[in-house]
GROMACS .gro file of C-alpha atoms in nm:
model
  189
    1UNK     CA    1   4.016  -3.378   3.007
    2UNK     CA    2   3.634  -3.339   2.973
    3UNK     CA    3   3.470  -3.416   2.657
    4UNK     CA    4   3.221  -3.118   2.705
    5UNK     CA    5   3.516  -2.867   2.787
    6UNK     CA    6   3.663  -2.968   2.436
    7UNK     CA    7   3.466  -2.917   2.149
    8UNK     CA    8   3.582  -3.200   1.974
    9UNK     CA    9   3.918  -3.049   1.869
   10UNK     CA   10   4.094  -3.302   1.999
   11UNK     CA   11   3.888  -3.570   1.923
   12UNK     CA   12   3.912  -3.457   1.510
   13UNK     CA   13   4.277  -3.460   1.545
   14UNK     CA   14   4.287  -3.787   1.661
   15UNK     CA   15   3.969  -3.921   1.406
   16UNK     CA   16   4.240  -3.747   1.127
   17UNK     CA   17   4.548  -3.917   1.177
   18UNK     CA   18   4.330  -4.261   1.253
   19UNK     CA   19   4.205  -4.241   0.926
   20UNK     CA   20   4.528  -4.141   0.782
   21UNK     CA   21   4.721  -4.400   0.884
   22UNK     CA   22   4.465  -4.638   0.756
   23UNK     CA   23   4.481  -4.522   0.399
   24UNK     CA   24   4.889  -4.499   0.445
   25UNK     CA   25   4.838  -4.915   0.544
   26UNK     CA   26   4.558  -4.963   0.283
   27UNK     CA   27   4.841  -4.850   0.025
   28UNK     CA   28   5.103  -5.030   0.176
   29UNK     CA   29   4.876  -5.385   0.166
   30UNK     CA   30   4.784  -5.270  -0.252
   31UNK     CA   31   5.164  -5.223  -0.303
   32UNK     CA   32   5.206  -5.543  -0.061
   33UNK     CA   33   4.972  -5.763  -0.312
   34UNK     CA   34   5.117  -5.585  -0.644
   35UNK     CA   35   5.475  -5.692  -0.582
   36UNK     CA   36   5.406  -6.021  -0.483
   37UNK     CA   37   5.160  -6.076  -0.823
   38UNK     CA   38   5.469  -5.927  -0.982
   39UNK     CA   39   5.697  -6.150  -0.853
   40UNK     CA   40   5.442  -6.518  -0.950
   41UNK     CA   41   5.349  -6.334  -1.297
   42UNK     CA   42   5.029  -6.281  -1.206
   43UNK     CA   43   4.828  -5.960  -1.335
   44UNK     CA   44   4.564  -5.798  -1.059
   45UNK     CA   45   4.336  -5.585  -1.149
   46UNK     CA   46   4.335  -5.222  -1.039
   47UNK     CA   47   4.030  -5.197  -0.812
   48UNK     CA   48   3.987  -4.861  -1.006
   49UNK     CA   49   3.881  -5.024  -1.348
   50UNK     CA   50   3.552  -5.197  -1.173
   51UNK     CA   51   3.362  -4.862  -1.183
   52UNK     CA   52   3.462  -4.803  -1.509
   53UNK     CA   53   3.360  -5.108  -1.676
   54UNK     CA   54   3.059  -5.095  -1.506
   55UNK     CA   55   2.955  -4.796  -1.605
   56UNK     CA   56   3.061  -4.870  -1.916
   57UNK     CA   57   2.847  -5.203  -2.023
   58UNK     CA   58   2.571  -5.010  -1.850
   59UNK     CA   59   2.569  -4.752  -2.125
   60UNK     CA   60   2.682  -5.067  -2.415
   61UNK     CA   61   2.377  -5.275  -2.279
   62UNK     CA   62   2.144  -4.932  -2.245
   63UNK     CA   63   2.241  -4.818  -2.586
   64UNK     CA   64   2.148  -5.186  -2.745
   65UNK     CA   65   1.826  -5.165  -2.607
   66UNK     CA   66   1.734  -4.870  -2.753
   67UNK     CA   67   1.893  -4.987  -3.064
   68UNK     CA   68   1.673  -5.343  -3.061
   69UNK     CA   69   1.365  -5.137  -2.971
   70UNK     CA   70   1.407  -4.923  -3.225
   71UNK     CA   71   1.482  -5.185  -3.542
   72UNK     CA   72   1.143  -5.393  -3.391
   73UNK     CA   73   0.908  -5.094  -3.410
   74UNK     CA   74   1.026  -5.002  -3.703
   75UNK     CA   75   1.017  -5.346  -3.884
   76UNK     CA   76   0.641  -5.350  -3.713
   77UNK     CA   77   0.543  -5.017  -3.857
   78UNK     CA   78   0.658  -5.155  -4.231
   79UNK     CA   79   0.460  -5.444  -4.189
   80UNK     CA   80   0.172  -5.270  -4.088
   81UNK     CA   81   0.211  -5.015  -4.370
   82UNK     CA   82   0.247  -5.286  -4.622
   83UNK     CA   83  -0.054  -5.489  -4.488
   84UNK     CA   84  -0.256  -5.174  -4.517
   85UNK     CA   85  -0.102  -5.074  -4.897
   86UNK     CA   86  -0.192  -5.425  -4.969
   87UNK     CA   87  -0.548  -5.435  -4.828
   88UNK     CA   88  -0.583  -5.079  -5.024
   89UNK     CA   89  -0.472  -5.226  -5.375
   90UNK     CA   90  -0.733  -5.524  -5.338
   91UNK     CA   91  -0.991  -5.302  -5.205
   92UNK     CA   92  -0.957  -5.053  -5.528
   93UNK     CA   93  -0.947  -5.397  -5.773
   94UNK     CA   94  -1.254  -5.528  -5.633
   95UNK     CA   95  -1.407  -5.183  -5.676
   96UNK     CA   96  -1.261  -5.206  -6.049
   97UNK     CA   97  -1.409  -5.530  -6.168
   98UNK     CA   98  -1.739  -5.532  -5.964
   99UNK     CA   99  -1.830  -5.190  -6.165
  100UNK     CA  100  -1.672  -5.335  -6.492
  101UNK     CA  101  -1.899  -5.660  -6.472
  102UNK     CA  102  -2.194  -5.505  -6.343
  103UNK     CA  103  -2.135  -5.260  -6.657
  104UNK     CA  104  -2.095  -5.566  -6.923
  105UNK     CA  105  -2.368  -5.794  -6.739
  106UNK     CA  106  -2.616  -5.481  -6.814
  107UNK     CA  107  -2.507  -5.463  -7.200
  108UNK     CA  108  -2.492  -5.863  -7.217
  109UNK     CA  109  -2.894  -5.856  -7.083
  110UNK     CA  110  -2.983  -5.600  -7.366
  111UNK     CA  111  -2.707  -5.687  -7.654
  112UNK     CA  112  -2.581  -6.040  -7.777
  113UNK     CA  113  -2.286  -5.872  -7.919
  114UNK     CA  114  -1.973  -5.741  -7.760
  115UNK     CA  115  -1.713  -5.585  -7.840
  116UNK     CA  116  -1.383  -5.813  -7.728
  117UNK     CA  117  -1.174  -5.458  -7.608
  118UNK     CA  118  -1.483  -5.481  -7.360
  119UNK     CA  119  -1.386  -5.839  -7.267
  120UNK     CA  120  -1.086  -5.781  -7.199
  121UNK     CA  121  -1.069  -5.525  -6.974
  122UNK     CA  122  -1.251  -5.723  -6.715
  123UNK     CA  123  -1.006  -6.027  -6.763
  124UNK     CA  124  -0.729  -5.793  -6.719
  125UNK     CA  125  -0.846  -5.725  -6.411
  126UNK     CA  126  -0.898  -6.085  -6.302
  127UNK     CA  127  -0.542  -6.163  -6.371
  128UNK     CA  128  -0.438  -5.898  -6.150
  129UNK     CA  129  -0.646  -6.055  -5.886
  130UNK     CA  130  -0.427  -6.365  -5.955
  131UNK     CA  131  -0.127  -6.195  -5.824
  132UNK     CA  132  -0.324  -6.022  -5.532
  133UNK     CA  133  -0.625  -6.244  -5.420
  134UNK     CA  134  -0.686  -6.562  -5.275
  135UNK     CA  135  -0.778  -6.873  -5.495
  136UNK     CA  136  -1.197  -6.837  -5.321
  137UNK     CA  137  -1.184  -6.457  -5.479
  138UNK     CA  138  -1.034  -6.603  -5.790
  139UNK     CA  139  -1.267  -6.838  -5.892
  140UNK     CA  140  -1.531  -6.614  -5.780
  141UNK     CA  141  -1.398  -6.356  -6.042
  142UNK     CA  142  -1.385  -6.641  -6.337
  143UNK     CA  143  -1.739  -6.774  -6.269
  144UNK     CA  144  -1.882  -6.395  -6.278
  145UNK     CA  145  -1.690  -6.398  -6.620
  146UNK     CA  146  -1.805  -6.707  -6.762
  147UNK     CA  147  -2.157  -6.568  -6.625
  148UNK     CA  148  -2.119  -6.245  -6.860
  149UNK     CA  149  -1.995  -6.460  -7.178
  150UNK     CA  150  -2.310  -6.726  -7.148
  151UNK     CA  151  -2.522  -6.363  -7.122
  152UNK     CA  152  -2.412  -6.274  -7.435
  153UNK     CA  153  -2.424  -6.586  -7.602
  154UNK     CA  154  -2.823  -6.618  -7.519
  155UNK     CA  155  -3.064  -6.429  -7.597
  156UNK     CA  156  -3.145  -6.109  -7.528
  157UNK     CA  157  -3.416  -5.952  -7.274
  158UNK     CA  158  -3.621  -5.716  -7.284
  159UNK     CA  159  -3.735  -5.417  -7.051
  160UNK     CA  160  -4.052  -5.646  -6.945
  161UNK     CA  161  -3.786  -5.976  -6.814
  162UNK     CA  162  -3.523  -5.755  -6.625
  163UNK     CA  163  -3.742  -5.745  -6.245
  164UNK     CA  164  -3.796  -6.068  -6.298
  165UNK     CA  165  -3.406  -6.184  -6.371
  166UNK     CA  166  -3.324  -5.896  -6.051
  167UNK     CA  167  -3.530  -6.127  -5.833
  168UNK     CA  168  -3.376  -6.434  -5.931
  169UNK     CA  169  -2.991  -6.328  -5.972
  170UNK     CA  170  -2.701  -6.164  -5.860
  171UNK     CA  171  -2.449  -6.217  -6.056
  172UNK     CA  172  -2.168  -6.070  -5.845
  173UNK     CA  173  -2.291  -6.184  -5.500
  174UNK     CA  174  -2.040  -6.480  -5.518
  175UNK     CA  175  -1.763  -6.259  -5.618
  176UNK     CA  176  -1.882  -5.986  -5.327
  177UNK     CA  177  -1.903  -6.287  -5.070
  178UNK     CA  178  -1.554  -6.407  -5.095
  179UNK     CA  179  -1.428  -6.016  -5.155
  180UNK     CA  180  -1.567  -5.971  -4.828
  181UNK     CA  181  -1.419  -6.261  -4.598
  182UNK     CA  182  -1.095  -6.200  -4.782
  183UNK     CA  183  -1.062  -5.828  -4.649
  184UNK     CA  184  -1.233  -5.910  -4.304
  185UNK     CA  185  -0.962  -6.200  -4.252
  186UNK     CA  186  -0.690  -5.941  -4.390
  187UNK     CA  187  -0.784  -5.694  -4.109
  188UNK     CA  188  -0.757  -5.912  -3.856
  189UNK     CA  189  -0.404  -5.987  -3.887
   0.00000   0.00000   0.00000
């Protein structure tokens, strides 16, 4: 017969029952192997479970990921919060006991008496710097402090002496100094 007087009707049947009888002796060689693992105890695996497990502990190992991600932004998005609530709280003390001292260095030029409710205040706040600061702000804090109580203890000044005194002191710059490094080290973290 000529191929180009059949238009392959023939040639499907027979590409049909070839592939036919190969699936018939692909399930006769699975049925082979599963009676003779039978018979020697042995388990085999159904060939059909492979996809299934793959998929699977594609989706387990997909769904971790996402899981991991997650946690690790989330734990780097506290930390940055916190670092910034931190820097914030410092930021507002230091604004707190620079105006309080600058306020009681001012009355300690003019007045060599102070009221302690005054005093106390601006230790108040240096304490709270010894929770939140570093040991350079610290002692920055106490010297501006002990500055203030030798200003009241001496005499006082008058309108004439205060350029003067300007030119030759700052009695926060210390304080301002290490304020300043603090925060600038704190920000780049």
């Amino acid at each position: 017969m000529n191929k180009s007087a059949d238009p392959g009707g023939q040639q499907k049947q027979i590409t049909k029952s070839a592939a036919r009888w190969e699936r018939g002796r692909t399930l006769r060689q699975t049925r082979q192997r599963r009676r003779v693992c039978r018979q020697q105890g042995v388990n085999e695996m159904d060939m059909f479970y492979i996809p299934a497990l793959a998929s699977f502990s594609g989706s387990a190992s997909g769904t971790l990921a996402s899981i991991v991600t997650g946690w690790v932004t989330q734990r780097r998005k506290n930390r940055v919060r916190h670092t910034l609530r931190a820097t914030s709280q410092r930021e507002e003390l230091y604004k707190n006991f620079i105006e309080e001292a600058s306020r009681l260095y001012a009355d300690a030029l003019v007045n060599d008496k102070s009221e302690v409710s005054k005093l106390v205040d601006l230790y108040a706040l240096i304490a709270r710097m010894k929770i939140l600061s570093s040991d350079a702000v610290i002692e920055a804090a106490e010297k501006a402090g002990r500055l203030i109580l030798d200003t009241y203890l001496s005499p006082n000044r008058t309108f004439v002496d205060l350029p003067d005194l300007i030119k030759e002191m700052d009695p926060l710059h210390d304080f301002s100094e290490a304020c300043r490094r603090e925060l600038q080290l704190a920000d780049r973290r």
